[in-house]
PDB file of C-alpha atoms in Angstrom:
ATOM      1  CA  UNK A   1      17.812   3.007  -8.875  1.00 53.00           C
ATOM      2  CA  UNK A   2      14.736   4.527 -10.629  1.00 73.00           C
ATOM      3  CA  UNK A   3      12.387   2.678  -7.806  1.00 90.00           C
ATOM      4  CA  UNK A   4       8.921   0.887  -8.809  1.00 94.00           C
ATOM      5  CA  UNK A   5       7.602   1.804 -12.282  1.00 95.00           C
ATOM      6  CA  UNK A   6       4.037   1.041 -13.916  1.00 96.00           C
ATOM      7  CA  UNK A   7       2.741   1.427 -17.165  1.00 96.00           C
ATOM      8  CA  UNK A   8       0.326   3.231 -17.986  1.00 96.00           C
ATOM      9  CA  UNK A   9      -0.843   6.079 -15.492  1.00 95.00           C
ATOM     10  CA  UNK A  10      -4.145   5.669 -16.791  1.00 96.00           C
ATOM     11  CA  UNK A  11      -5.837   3.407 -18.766  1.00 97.00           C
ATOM     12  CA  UNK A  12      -9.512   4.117 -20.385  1.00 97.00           C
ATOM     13  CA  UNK A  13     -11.312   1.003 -21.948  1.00 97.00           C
ATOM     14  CA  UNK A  14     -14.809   0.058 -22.384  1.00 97.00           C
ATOM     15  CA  UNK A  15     -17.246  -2.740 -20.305  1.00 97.00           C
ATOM     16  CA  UNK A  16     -16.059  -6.025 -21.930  1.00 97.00           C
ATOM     17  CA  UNK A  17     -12.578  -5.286 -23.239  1.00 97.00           C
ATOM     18  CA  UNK A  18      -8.807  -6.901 -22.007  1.00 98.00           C
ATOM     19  CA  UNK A  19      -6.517  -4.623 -20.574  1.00 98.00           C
ATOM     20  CA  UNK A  20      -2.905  -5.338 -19.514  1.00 98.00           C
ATOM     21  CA  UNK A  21      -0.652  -3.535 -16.823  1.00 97.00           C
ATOM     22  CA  UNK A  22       2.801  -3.674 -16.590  1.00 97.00           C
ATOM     23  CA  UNK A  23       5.151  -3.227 -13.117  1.00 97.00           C
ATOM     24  CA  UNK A  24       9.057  -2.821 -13.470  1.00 96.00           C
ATOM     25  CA  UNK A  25       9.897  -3.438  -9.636  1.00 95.00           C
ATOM     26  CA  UNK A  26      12.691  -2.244  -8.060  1.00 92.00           C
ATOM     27  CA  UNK A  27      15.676  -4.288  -9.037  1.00 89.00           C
ATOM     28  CA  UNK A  28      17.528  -6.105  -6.425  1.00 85.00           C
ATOM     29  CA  UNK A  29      13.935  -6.991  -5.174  1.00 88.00           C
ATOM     30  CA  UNK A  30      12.628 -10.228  -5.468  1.00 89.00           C
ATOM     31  CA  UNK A  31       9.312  -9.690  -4.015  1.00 91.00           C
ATOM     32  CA  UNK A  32       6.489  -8.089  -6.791  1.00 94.00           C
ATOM     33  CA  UNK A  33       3.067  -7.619  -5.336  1.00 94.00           C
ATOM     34  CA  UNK A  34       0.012  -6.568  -6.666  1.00 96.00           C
ATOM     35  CA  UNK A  35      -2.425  -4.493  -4.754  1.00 96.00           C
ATOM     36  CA  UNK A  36      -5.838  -2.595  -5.608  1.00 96.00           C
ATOM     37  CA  UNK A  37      -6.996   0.810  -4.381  1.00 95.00           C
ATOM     38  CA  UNK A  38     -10.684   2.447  -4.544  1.00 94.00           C
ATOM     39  CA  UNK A  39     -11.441   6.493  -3.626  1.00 90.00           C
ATOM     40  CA  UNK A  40     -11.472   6.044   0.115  1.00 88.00           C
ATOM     41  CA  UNK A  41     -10.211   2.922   1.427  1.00 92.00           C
ATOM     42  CA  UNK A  42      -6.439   1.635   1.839  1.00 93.00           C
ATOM     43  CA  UNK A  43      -4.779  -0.616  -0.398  1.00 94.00           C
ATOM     44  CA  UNK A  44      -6.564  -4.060  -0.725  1.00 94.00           C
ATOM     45  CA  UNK A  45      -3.932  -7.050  -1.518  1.00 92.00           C
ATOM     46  CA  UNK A  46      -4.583  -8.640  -5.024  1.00 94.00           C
ATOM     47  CA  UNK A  47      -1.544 -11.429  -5.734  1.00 94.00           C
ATOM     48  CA  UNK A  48       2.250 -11.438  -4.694  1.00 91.00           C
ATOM     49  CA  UNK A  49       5.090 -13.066  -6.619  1.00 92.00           C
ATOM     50  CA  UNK A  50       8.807 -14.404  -5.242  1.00 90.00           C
ATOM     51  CA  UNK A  51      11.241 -14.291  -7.831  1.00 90.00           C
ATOM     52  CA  UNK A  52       8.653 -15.928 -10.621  1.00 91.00           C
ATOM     53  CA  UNK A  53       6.758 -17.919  -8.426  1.00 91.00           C
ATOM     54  CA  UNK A  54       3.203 -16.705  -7.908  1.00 91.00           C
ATOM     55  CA  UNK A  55       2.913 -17.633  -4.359  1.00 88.00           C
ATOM     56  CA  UNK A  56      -0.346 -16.306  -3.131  1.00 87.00           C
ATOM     57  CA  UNK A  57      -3.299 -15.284  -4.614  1.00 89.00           C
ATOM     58  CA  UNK A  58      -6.187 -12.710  -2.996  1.00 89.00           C
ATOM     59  CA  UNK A  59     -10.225 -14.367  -2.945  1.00 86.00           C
ATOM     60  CA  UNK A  60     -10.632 -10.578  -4.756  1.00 82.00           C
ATOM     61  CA  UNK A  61      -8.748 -11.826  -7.655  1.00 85.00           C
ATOM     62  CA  UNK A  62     -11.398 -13.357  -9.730  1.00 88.00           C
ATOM     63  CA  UNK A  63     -10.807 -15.686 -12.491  1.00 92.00           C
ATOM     64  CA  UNK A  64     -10.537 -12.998 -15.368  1.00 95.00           C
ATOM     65  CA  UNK A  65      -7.240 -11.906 -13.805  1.00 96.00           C
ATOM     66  CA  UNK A  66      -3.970 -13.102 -14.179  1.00 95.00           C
ATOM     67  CA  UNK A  67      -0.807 -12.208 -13.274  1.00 96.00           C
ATOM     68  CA  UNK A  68       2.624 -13.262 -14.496  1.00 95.00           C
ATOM     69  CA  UNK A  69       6.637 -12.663 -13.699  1.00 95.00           C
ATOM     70  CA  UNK A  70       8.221 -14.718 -16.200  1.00 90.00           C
ATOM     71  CA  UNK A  71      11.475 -14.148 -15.750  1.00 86.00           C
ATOM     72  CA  UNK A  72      11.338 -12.944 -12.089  1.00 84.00           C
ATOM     73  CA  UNK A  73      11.875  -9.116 -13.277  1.00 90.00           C
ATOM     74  CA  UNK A  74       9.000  -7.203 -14.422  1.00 95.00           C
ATOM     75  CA  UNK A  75       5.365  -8.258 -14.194  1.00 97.00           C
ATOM     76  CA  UNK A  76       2.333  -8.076 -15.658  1.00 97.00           C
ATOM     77  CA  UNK A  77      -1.537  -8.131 -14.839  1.00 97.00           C
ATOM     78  CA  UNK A  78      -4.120  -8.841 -17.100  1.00 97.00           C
ATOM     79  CA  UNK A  79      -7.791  -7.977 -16.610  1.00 97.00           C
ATOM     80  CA  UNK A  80     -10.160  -9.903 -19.463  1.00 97.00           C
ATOM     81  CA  UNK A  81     -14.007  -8.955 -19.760  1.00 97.00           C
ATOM     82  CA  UNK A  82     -13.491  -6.222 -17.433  1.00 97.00           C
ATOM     83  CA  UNK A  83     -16.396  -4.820 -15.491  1.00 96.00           C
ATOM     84  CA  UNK A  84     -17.381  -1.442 -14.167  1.00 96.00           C
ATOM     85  CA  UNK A  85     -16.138  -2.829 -11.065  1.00 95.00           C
ATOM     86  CA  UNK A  86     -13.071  -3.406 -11.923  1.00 96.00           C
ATOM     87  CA  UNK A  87     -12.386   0.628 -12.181  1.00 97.00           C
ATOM     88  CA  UNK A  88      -9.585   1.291  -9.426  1.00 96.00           C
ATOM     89  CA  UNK A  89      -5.681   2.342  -9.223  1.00 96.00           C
ATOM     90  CA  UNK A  90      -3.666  -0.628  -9.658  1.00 97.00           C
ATOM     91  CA  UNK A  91      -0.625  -0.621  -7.496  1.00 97.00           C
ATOM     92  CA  UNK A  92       2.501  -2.642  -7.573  1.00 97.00           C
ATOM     93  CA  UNK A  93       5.105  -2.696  -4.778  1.00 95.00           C
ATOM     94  CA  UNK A  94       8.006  -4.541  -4.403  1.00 93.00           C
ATOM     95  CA  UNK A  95      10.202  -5.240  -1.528  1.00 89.00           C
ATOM     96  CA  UNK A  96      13.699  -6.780  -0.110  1.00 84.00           C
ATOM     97  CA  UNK A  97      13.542  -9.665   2.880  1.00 72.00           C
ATOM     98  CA  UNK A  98      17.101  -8.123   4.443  1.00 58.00           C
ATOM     99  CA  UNK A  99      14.738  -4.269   4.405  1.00 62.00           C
ATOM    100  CA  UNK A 100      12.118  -5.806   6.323  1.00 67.00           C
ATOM    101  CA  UNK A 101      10.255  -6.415   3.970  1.00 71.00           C
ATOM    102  CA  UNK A 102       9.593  -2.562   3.245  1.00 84.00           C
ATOM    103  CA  UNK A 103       7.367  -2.211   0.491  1.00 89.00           C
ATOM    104  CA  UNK A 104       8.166   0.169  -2.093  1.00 91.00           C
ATOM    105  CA  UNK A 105       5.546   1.207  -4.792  1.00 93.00           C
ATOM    106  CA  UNK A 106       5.053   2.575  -7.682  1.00 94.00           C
ATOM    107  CA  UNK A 107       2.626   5.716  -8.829  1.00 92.00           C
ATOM    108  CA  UNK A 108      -0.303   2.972 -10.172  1.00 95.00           C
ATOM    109  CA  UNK A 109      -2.544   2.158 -12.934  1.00 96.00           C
ATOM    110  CA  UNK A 110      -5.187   4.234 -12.874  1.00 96.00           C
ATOM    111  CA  UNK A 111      -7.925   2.386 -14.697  1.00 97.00           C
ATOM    112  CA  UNK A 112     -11.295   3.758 -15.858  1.00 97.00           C
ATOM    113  CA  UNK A 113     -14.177   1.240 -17.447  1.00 97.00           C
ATOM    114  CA  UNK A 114     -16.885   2.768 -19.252  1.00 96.00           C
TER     115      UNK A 114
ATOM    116  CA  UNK B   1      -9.659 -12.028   9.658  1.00 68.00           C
ATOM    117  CA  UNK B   2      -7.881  -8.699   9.379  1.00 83.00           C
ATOM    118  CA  UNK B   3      -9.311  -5.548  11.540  1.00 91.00           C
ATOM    119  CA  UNK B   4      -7.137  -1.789  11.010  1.00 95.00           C
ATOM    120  CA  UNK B   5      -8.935   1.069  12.288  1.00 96.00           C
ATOM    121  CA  UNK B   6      -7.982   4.873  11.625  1.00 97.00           C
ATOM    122  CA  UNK B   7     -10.019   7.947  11.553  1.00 97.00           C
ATOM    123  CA  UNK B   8     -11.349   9.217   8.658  1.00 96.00           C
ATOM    124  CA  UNK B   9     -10.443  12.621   8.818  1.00 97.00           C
ATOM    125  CA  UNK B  10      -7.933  15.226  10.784  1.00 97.00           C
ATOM    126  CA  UNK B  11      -7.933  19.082  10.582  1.00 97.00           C
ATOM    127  CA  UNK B  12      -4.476  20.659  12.188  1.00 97.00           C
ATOM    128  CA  UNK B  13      -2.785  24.372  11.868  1.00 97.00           C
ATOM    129  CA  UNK B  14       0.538  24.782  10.365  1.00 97.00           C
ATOM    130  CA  UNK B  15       3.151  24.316  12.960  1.00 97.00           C
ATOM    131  CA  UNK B  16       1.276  22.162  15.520  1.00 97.00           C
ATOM    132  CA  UNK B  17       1.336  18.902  16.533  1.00 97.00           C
ATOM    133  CA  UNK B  18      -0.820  15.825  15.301  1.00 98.00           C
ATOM    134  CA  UNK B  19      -1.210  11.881  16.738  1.00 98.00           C
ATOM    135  CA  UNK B  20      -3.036  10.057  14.186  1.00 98.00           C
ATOM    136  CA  UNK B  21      -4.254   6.623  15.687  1.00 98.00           C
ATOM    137  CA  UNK B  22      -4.463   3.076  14.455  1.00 98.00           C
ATOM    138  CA  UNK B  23      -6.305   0.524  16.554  1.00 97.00           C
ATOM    139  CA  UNK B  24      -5.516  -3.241  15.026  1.00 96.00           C
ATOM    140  CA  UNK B  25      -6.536  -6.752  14.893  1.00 93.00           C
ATOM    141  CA  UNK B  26      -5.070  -9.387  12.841  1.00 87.00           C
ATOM    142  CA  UNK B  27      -4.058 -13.330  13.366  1.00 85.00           C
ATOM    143  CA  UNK B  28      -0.330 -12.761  13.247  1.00 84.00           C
ATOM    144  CA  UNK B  29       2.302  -9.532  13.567  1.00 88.00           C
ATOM    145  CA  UNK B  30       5.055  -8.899  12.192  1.00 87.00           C
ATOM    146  CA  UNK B  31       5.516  -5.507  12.374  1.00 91.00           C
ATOM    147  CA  UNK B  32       2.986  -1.990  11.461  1.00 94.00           C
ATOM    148  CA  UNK B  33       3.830   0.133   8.340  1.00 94.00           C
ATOM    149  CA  UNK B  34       2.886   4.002   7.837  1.00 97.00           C
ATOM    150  CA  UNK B  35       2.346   5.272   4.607  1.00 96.00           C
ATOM    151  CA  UNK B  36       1.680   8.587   3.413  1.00 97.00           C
ATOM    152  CA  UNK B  37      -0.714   8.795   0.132  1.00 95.00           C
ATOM    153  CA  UNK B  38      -0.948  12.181  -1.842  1.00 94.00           C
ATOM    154  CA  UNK B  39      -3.824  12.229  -3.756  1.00 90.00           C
ATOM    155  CA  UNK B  40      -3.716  10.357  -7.189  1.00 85.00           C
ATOM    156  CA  UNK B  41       0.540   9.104  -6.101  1.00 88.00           C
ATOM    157  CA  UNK B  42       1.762   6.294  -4.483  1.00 88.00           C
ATOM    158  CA  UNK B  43       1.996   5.575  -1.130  1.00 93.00           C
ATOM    159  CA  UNK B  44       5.408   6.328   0.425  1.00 93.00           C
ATOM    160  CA  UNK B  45       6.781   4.465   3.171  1.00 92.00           C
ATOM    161  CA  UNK B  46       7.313   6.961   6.227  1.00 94.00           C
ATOM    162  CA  UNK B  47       7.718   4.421   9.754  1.00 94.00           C
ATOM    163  CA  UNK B  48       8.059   0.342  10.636  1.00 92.00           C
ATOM    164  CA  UNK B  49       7.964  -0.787  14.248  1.00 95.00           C
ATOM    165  CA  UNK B  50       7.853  -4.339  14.755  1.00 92.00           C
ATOM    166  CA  UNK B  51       8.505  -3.741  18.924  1.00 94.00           C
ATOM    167  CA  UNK B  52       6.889  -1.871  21.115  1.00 97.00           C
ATOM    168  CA  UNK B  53       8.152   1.512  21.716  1.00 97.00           C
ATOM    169  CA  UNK B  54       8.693   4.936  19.987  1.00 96.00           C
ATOM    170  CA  UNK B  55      10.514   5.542  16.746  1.00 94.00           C
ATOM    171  CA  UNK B  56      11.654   8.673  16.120  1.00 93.00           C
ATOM    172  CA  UNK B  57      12.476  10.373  12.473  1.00 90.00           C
ATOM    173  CA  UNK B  58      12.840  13.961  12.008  1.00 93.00           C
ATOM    174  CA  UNK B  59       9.322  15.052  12.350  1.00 96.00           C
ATOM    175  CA  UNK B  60       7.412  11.855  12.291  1.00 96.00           C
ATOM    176  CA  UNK B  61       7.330   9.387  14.925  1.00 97.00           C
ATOM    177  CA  UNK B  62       5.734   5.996  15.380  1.00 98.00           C
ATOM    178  CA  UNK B  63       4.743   4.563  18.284  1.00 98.00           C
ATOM    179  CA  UNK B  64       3.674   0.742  18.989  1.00 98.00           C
ATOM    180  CA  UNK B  65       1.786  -1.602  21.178  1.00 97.00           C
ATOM    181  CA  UNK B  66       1.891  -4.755  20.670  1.00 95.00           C
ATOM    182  CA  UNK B  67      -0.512  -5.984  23.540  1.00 95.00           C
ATOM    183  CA  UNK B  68      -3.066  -3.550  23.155  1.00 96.00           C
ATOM    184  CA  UNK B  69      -3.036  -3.252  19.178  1.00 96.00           C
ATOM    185  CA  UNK B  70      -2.181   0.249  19.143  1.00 97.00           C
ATOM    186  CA  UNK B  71      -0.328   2.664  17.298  1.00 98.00           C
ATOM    187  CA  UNK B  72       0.315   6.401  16.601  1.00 98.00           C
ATOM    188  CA  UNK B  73       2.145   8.697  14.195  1.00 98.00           C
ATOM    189  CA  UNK B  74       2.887  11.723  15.713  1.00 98.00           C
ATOM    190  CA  UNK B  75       3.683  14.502  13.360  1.00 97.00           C
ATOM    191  CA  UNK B  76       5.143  17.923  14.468  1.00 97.00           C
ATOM    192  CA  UNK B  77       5.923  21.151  13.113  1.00 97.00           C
ATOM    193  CA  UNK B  78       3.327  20.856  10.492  1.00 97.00           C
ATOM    194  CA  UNK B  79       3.616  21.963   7.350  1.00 97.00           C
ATOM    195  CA  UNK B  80       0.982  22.587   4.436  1.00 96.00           C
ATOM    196  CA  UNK B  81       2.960  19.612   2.378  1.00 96.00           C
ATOM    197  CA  UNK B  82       2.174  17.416   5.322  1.00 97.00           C
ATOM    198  CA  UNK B  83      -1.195  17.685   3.613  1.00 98.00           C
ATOM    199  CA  UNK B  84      -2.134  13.990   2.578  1.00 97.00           C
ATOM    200  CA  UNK B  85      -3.847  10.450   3.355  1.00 97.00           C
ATOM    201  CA  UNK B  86      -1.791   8.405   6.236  1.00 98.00           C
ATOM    202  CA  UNK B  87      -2.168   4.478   5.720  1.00 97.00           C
ATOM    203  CA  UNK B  88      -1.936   2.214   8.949  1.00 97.00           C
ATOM    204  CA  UNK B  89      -0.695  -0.917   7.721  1.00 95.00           C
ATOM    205  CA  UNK B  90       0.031  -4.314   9.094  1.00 94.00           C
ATOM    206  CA  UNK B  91       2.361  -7.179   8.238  1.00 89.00           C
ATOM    207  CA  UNK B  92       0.449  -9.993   9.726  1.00 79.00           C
ATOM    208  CA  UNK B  93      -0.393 -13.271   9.046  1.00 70.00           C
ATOM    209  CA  UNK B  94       2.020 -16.212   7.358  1.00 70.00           C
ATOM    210  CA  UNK B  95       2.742 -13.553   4.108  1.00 70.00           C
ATOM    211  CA  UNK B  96       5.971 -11.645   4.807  1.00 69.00           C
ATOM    212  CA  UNK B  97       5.233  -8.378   2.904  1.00 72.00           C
ATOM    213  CA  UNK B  98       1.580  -8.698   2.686  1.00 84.00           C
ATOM    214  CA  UNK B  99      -0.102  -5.682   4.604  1.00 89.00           C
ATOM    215  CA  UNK B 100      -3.294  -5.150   5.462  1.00 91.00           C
ATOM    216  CA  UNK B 101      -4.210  -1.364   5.539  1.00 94.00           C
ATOM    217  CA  UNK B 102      -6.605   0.373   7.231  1.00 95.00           C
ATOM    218  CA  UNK B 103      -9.113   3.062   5.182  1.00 96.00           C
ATOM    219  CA  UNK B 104      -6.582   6.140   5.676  1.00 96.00           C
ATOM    220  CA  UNK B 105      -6.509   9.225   7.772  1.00 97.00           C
ATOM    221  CA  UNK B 106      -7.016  12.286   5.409  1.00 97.00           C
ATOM    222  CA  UNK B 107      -5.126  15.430   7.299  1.00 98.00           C
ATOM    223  CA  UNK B 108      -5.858  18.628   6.237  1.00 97.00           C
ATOM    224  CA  UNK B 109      -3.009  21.188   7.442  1.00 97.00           C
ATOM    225  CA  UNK B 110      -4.514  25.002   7.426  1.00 95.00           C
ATOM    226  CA  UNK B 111      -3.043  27.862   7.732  1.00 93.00           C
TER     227      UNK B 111
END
């Protein structure tokens, strides 16, 4: 067990560009989530998946990201036209009903738009 | 909507104890997480209690009340590694595994 991985620590882009994060959950979990972190606060909820069933889906997740786990492994989240905004670590988590639930994540996306 | 409250900031001296509070108010419970957060690393899961009462592991404890939205982690025999950002977090609403987390509790350990 090698627990939650992302890819790529950080990620550098420019106002306008796509960027794409990838999240390898743990892998007897079938629960992927998505969270978002700025300097300062706790994690905010972004989008969670069961199996490959995007089940629910934050008001923070605007229309210029998407998220997808197509064969109910890894996952991925895409950011298009991405704003200054948008600059925050990335988290991913995953988690096992019969563990409570426990969520389990990995070290983030750190992403950076100029 | 979803309320977690935690103070910003704790000082403490190697060795002593800590209680970090987390006040909470949220429509639905099923249980309160505690995270600790290193600075640019994940969060790591440290306590759950879904009923009220004290859980006890090695030097962290959680405690939990359900009918006055309270909880502690209680940290002892401190140690400069204890050094870090503690998340309050709560499972609530119709979402199993979707927590709500309060701001974070930077502790600073001296020594």
């Amino acid at each position: 067990d090698t627990g939650v991985s992302q890819d790529p620590r950080h990620k550098i882009t420019k106002r306008g560009q796509n960027v794409t994060f990838r999240c390898d959950p743990i892998s007897e979990h079938n629960r992927l989530y998505w969270y978002r972190q700025t300097l300062g606060q706790g994690p905010e909820f972004l989008t969670y998946f069961q199996n490959e069933a995007q089940l629910e889906k934050s008001r923070l997740l605007s229309d210029r990201f998407s998220a997808e786990r197509p064969k109910g492994s890894f996952s991925t989240l895409e950011i298009q036209r991405t704003e200054q905004g948008d600059s925050a670590m990335y988290l991913c988590a995953s988690s096992y009903r019969a563990d409570n639930e426990k969520l389990f994540f990995g070290s983030g996306t750190q992403l950076s738009v100029l | 909507g979803q309320n977690i409250d935690q103070p910003t900031e704790m000082t403490a001296t190697e060795g002593a104890i800590v209680q970090i509070n987390c006040t909470y108010q949220t429509s639905g419970f099923n249980g309160l997480f505690w995270y600790q957060q290193h600075a640019g690393e994940a969060p790591t899961f440290l306590s759950y209690n879904v009923l009220d009462g004290l859980e006890e592991k090695g030097r962290f404890s959680s405690f939990l009340s359900r009918s006055k939205g309270y909880s502690y982690l209680l940290l002892k025999e401190l140690q400069m590694k204890d050094s870090a950002s503690y998340l309050c977090a709560v499972m609530g609403g119709s979402t199993l595994g979707r927590l709500y987390f309060g701001r974070g509790t930077q502790l600073t350990v001296w020594p």
